[in-house]
Coordinates of C-alpha atoms in Angstrom, one line a residue:
X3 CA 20.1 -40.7 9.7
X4 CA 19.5 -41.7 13.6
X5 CA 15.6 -42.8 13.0
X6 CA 14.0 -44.0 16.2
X7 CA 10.8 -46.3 16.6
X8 CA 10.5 -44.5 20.4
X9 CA 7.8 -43.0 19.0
X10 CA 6.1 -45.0 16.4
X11 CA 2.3 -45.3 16.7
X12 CA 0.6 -48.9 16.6
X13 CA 0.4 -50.5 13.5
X14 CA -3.3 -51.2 14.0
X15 CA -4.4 -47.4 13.9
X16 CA -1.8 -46.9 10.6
X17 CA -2.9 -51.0 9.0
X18 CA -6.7 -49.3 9.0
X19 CA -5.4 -46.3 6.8
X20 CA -3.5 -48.9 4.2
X21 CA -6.7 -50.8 4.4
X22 CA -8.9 -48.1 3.4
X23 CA -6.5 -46.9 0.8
X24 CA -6.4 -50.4 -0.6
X25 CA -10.2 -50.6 -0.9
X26 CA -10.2 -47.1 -2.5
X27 CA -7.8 -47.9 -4.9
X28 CA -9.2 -51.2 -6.2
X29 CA -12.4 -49.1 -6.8
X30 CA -10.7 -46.5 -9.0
X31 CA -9.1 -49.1 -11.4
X32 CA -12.5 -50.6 -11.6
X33 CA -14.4 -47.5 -13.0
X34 CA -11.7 -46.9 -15.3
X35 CA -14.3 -49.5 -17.2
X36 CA -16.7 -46.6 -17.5
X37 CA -14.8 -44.0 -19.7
X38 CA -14.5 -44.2 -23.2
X39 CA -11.4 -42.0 -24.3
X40 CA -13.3 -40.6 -27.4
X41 CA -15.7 -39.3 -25.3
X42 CA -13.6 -37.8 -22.5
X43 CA -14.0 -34.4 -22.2
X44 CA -18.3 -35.2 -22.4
X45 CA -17.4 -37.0 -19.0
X46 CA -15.9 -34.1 -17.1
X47 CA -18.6 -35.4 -13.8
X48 CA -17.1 -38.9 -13.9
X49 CA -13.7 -37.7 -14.5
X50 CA -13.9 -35.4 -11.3
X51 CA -15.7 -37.8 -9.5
X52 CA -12.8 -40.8 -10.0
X53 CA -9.7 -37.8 -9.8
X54 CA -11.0 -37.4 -6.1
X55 CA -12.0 -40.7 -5.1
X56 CA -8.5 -42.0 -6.3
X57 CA -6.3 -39.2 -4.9
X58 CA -8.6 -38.9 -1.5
X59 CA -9.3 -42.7 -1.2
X60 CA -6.1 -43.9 -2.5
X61 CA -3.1 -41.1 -2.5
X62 CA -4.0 -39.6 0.7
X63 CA -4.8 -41.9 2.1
X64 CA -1.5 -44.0 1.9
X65 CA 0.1 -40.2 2.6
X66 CA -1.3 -39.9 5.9
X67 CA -0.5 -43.6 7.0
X68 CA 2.8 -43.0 6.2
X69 CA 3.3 -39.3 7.8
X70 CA 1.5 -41.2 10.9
X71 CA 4.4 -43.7 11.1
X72 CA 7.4 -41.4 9.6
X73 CA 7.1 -37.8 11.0
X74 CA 7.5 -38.7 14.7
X75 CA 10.1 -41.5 13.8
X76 CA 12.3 -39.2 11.9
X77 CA 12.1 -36.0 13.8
X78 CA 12.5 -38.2 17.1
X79 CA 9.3 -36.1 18.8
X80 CA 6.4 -38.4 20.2
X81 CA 2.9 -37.1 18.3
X82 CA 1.1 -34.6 20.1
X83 CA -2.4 -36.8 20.3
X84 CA -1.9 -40.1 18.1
X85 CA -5.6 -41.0 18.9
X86 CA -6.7 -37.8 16.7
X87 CA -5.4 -40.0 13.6
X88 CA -8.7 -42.9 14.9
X89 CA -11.3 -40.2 13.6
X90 CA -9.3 -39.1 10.3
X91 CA -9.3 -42.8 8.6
X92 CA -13.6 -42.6 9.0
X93 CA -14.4 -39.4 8.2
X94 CA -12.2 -39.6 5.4
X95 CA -13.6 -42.7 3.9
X96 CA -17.0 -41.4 4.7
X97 CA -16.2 -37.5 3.0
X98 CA -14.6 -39.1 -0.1
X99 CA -17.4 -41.7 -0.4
X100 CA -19.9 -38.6 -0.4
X101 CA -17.2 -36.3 -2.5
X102 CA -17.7 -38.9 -5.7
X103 CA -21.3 -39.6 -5.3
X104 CA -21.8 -36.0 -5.5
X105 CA -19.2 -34.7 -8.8
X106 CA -20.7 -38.1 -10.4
X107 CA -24.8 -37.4 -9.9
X108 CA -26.1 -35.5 -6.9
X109 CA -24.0 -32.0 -6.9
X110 CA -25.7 -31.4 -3.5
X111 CA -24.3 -33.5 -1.5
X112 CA -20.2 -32.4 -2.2
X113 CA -21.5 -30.0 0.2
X114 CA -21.5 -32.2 2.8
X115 CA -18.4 -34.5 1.6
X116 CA -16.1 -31.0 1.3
X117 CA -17.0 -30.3 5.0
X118 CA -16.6 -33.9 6.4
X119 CA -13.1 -34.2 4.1
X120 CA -11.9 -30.7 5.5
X121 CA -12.8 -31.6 9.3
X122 CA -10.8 -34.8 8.5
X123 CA -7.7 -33.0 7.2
X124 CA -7.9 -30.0 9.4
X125 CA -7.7 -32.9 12.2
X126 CA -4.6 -34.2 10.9
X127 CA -3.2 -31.0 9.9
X128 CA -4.3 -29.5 13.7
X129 CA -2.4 -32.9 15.0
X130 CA 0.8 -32.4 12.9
X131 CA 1.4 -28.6 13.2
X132 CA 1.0 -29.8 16.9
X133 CA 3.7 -32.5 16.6
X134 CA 6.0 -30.5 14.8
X135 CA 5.7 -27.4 17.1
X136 CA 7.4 -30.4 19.5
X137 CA 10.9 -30.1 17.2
X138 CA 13.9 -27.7 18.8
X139 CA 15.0 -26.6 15.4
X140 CA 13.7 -27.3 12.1
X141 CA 16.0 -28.8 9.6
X142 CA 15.2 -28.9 5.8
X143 CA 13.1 -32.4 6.4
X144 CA 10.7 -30.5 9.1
X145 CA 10.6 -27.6 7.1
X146 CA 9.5 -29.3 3.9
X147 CA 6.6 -31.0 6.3
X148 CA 5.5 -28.0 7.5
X149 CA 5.1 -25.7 3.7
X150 CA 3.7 -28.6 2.6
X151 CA 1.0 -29.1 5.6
X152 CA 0.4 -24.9 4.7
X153 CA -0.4 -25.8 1.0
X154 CA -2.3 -28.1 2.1
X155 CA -4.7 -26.1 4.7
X156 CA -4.6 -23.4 2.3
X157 CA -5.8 -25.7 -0.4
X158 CA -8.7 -27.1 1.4
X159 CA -10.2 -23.9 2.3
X160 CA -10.6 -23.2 -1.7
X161 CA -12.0 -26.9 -1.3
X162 CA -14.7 -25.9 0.6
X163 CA -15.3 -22.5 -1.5
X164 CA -15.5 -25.1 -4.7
X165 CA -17.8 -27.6 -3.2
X166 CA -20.2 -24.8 -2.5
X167 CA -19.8 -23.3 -6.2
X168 CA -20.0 -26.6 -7.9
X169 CA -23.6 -27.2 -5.4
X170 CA -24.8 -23.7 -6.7
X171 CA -24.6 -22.1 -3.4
X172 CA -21.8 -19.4 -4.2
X173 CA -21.0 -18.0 -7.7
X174 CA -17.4 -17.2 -8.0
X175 CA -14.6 -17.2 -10.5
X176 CA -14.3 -21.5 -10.8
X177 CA -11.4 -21.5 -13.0
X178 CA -9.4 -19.4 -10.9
X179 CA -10.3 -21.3 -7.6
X180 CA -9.9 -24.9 -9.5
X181 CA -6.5 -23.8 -10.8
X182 CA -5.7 -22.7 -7.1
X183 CA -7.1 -25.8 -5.4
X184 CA -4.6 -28.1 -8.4
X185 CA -1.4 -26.4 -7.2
X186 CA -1.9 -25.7 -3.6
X187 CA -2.9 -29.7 -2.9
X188 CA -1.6 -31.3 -6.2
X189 CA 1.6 -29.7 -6.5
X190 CA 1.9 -27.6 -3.1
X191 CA 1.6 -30.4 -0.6
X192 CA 1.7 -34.0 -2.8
X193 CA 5.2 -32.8 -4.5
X194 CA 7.0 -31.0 -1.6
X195 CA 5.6 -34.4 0.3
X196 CA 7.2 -36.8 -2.3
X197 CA 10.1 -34.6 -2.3
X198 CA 10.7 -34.5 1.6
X199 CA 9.7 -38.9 1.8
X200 CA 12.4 -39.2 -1.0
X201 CA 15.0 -37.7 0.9
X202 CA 14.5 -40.1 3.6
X203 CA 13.4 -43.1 1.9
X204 CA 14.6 -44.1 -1.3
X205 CA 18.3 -43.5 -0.3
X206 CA 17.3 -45.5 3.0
X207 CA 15.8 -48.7 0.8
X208 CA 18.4 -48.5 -1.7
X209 CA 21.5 -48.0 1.1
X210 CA 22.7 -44.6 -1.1
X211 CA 24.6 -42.4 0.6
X212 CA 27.9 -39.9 -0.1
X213 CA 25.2 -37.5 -2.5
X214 CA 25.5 -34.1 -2.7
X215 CA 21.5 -33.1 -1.5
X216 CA 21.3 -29.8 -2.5
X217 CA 19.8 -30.1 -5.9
X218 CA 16.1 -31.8 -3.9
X219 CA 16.8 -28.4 -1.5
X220 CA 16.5 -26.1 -4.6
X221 CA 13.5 -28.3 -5.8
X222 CA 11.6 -27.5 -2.9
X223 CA 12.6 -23.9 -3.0
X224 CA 11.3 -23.8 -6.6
X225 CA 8.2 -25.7 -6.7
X226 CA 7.4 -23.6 -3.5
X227 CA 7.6 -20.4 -4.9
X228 CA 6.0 -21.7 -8.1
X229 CA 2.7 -22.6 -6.3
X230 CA 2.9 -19.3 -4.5
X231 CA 3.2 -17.0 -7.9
X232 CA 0.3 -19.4 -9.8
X233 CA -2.5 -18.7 -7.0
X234 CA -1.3 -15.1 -6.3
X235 CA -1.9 -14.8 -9.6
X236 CA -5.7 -15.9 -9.3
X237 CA -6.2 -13.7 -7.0
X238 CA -5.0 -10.7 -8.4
X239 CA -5.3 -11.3 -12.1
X240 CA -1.6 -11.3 -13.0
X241 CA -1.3 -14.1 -15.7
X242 CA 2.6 -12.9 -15.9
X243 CA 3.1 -14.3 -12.5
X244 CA 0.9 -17.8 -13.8
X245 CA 3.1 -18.7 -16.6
X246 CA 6.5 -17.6 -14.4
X247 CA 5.0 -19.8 -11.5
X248 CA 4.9 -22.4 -14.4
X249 CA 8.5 -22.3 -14.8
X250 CA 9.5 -22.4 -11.2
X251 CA 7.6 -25.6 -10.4
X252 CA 8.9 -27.4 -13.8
X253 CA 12.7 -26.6 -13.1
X254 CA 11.7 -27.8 -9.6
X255 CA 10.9 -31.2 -10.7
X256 CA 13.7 -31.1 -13.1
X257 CA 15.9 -30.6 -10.3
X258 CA 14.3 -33.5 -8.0
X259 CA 15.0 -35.9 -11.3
X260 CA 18.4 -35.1 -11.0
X261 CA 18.8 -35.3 -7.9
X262 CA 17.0 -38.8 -8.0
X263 CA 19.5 -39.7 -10.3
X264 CA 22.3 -38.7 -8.1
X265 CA 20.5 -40.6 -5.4
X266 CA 20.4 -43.8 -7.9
X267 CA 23.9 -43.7 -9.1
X268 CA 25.7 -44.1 -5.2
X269 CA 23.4 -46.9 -4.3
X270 CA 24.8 -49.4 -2.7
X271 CA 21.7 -52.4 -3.1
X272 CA 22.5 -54.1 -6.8
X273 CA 19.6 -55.7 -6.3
X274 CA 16.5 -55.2 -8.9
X275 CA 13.5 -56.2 -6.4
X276 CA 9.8 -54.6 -6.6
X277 CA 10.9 -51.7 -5.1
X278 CA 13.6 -51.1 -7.7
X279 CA 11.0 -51.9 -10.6
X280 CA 8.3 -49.7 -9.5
X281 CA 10.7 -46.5 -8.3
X282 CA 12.6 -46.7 -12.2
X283 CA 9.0 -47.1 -13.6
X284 CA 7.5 -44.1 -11.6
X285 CA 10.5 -42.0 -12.4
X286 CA 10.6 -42.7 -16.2
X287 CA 6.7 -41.6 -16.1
X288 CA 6.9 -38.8 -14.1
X289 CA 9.9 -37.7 -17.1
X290 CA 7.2 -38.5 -19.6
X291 CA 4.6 -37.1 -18.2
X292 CA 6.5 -33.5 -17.8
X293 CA 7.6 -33.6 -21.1
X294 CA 3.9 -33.5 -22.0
X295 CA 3.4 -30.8 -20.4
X296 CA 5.7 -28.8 -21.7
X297 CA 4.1 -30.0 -25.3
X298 CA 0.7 -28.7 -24.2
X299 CA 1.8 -25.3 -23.3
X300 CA 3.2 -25.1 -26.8
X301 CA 0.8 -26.4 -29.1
X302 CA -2.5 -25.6 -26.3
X303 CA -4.0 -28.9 -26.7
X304 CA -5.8 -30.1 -23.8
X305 CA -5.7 -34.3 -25.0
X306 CA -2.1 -33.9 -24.3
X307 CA -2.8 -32.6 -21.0
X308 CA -5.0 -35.1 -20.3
X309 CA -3.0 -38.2 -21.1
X310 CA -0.1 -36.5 -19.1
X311 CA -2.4 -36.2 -16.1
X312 CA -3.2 -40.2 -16.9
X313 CA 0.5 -41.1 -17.2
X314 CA 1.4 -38.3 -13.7
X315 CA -1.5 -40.5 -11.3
X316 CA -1.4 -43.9 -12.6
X317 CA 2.6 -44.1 -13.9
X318 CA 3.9 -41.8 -11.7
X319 CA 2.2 -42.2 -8.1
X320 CA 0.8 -45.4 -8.3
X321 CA 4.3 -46.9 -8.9
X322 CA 5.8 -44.6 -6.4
X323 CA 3.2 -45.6 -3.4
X324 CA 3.2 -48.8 -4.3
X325 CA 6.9 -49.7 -4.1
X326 CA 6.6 -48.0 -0.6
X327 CA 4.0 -50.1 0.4
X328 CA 5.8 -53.0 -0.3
X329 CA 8.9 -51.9 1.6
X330 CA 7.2 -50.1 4.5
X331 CA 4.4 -52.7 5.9
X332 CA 6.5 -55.3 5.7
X333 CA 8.5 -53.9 8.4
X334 CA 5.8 -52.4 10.2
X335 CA 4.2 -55.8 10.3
X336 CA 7.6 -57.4 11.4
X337 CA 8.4 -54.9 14.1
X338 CA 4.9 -55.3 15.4
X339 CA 4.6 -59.0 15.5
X340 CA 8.0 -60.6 15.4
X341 CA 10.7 -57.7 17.0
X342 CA 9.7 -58.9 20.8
X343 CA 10.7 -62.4 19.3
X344 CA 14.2 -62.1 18.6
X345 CA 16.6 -64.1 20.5
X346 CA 13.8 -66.1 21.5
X347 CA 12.9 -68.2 18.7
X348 CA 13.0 -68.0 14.6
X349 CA 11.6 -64.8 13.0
X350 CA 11.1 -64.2 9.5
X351 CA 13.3 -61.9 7.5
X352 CA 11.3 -59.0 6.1
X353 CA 12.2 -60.5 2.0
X354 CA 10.0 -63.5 3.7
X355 CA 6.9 -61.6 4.0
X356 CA 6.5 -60.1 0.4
X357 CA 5.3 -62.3 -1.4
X358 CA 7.9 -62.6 -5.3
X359 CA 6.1 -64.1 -7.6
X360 CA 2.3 -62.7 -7.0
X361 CA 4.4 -59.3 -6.9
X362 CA 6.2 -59.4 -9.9
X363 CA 2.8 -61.1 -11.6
X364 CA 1.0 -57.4 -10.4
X365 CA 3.6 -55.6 -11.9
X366 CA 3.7 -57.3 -15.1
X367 CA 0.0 -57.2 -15.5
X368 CA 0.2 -53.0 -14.3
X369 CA 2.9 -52.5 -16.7
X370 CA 1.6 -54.3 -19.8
X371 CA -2.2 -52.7 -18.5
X372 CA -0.3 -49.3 -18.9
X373 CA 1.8 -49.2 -22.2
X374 CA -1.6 -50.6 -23.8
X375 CA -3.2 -48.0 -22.2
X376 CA -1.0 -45.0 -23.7
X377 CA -1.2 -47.4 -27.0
X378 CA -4.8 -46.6 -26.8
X379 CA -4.7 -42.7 -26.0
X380 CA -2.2 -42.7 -29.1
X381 CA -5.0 -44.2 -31.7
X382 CA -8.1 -43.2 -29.9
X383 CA -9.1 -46.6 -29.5
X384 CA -11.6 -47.2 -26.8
X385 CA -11.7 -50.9 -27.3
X386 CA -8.1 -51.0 -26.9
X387 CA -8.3 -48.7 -24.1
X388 CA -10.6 -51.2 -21.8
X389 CA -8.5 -54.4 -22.4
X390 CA -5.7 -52.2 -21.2
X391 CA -7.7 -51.3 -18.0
X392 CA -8.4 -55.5 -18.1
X393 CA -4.8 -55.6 -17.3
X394 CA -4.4 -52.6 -15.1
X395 CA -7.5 -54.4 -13.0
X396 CA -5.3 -57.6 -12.8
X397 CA -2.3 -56.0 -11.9
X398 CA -4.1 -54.2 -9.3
X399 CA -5.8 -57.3 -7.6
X400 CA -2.1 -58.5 -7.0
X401 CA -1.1 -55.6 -5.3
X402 CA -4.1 -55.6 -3.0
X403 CA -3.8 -59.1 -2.2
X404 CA -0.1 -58.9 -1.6
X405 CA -0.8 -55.9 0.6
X406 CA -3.8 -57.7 2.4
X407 CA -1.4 -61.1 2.4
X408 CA 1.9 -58.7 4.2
X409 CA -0.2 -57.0 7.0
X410 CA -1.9 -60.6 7.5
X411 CA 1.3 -62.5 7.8
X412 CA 1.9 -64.6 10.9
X413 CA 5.3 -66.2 10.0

């Protein structure tokens, strides 16, 4: 693939999203300290308060910094208005801030988060519908970016109906709308994202090439017609079309697995660096955690569901971000500082700037945090379940300083 840094923004506008999404995510592992697992569905408020701080503060967060630095660098088309993304970082931080404060104690004021969150996506969706308008002829990878950006848009504007049920303001059918609001963002926009970023990056950081990729084209088909039947479904009460959207979205991911696997086994790095730790650990979790799901639709219980939905955010996308953050600002940091240096005096090779030891110590710490963490689901242990998070905080504090240490590094 011809990827050209022509176009690449500066690294201080997409350094302040990884920042914020750094800060966000050290928070989330931290209030993992206030649940007790034997009393989880009592919590739903501080369960729907920490799902949106981590997935707004944290997922999206890295999600946007990357699409910032990717989408014009892969489809070779300079952004539309790259100062657009200087208001997103704020008003995110400020409309997820307000978001958890009000699922966890003042319902009132997720008005007022919802809107300032939607004005902040609708920027950066406004910004990228812009930038890809810019491309001749879509291929599959523009394609993928623009259903997913659709989901997405079409996901906040349930959003914003939610925020105003949950503040009392409309009364409407919440389960339908919730449901909606999961697949259109959830599934809709963060799989077909994961799906379209694998496509370029993993065979890119693991030097694969020679795959057949038509198996991560049918995903996308799939899953995209699976999110399509589950909310048409809402809206027209047509449970048929719930349970065969269902299907469509699992064989989806079944099919991006394999084709994962196809990706893994004509890899050319031998290598077994972070990256390669954290992409095998993600991938076995994301296996695990559908398996799960599969479980919960048969026997209808909603702790399975639960610790799947544990395993899918914390095993599946932490891992997943976190191996790209560890391959991605390294270079960004490297072509910023050091890339007018060459030829002119001794740069430092991108290995140099993560650092090993601290970043095998974080995973270590995240894995052990985890396995005692599912240890803990298994034998509803609480006690079990907060030295797990001990570790999972550990773990964590490695990752933020390593990140804080690459986008810091002078040489």
């Amino acid at each position: 693939m011809n990827i050209s840094q022509q176009f690449a923004p500066p690294f201080k506008l997409v350094g302040s999203f990884f920042i914020s999404a750094m800060i966000m995510f050290f928070i989330s592992i931290l209030l993992l300290f206030n649940f007790d697992i034997n009393l989880i569905h009592t919590q739903n408020s501080l369960v729907l308060s920490w799902v949106h701080l981590y997935l707004l503060g944290f997922v999206m967060m890295s999600i946007f910094a990357s699409m910032a630095q990717l989408l014009p660098v892969v489809l070779e088309v300079e952004h539309f208005s790259i100062d657009l993304y200087y208001v997103v970082n704020p008003l995110l931080f400020m409309g997820t801030t307000l978001i958890f404060i009000g699922f966890y104690k003042y319902p009132m004021v997720l008005s007022y988060g919802g809107v300032i969150v939607f004005i902040s996506f609708f920027i950066f969706l406004f910004e990228s519908f812009l930038t890809i308008k810019k491309v001749k002829k879509l291929n599959f990878l523009s394609s993928t970016v623009l259903v997913a950006n659709i989901f997405l848009f079409l996901g906040l504007v349930v959003a914003i109906v939610l925020s105003f049920v949950y503040s009392g303001v409309l009364f409407l059918n919440i389960k339908a709308l919730m449901l909606s609001h999961i697949y259109l963002v959830f599934v809709g926009y963060l799989g077909i994202t994961i799906i379209s970023m694998s496509y370029i990056l993993i065979p890119m950081f693991w030097l694969s090439h020679s795959f057949n990729n038509i198996y991560l084209k049918i995903a996308f088909y799939k899953i995209s017609f699976g999110v399509v039947l589950v909310v048409f479904s809402q809206i027209f009460d047509l449970y048929i079309f719930e349970y065969l959207g269902y299907v469509e979205v699992l064989l989806g991911f079944i099919f991006f697995i394999y084709q994962l696997y196809l990706i893994f086994k004509t890899k050319v790095r031998k290598q077994k660096d972070i990256y390669y730790k954290y992409i095998v650990f993600s991938i076995i979790n994301f296996i695990i955690a559908l398996v799960l799901v599969c479980f919960y639709f048969v026997l209808s219980n909603d702790y399975l569901l639960f610790i799947s939905g544990f395993i899918f955010l914390l095993g599946f996308l932490t891992p997943i971000i976190t191996a790209h953050l560890y391959k991605i600002i390294p270079f960004l940091v490297w072509f910023h500082r050091f890339s007018n240096l060459v030829g002119k005096q001794k740069v430092p090779m991108l290995a140099d700037m993560v650092p090993v030891k601290s970043s095998d110590f974080g995973f270590a710490f995240y894995l052990l945090g985890f396995i005692l963490s599912l240890i803990a689901f298994i034998f509803s242990s609480d006690i079990l379940f907060k030295s797990a998070v001990s570790f999972l905080f550990v773990g964590t504090s490695f990752i933020v300083k390593d990140v804080f240490y690459i986008i810091n590094f002078k040489g």
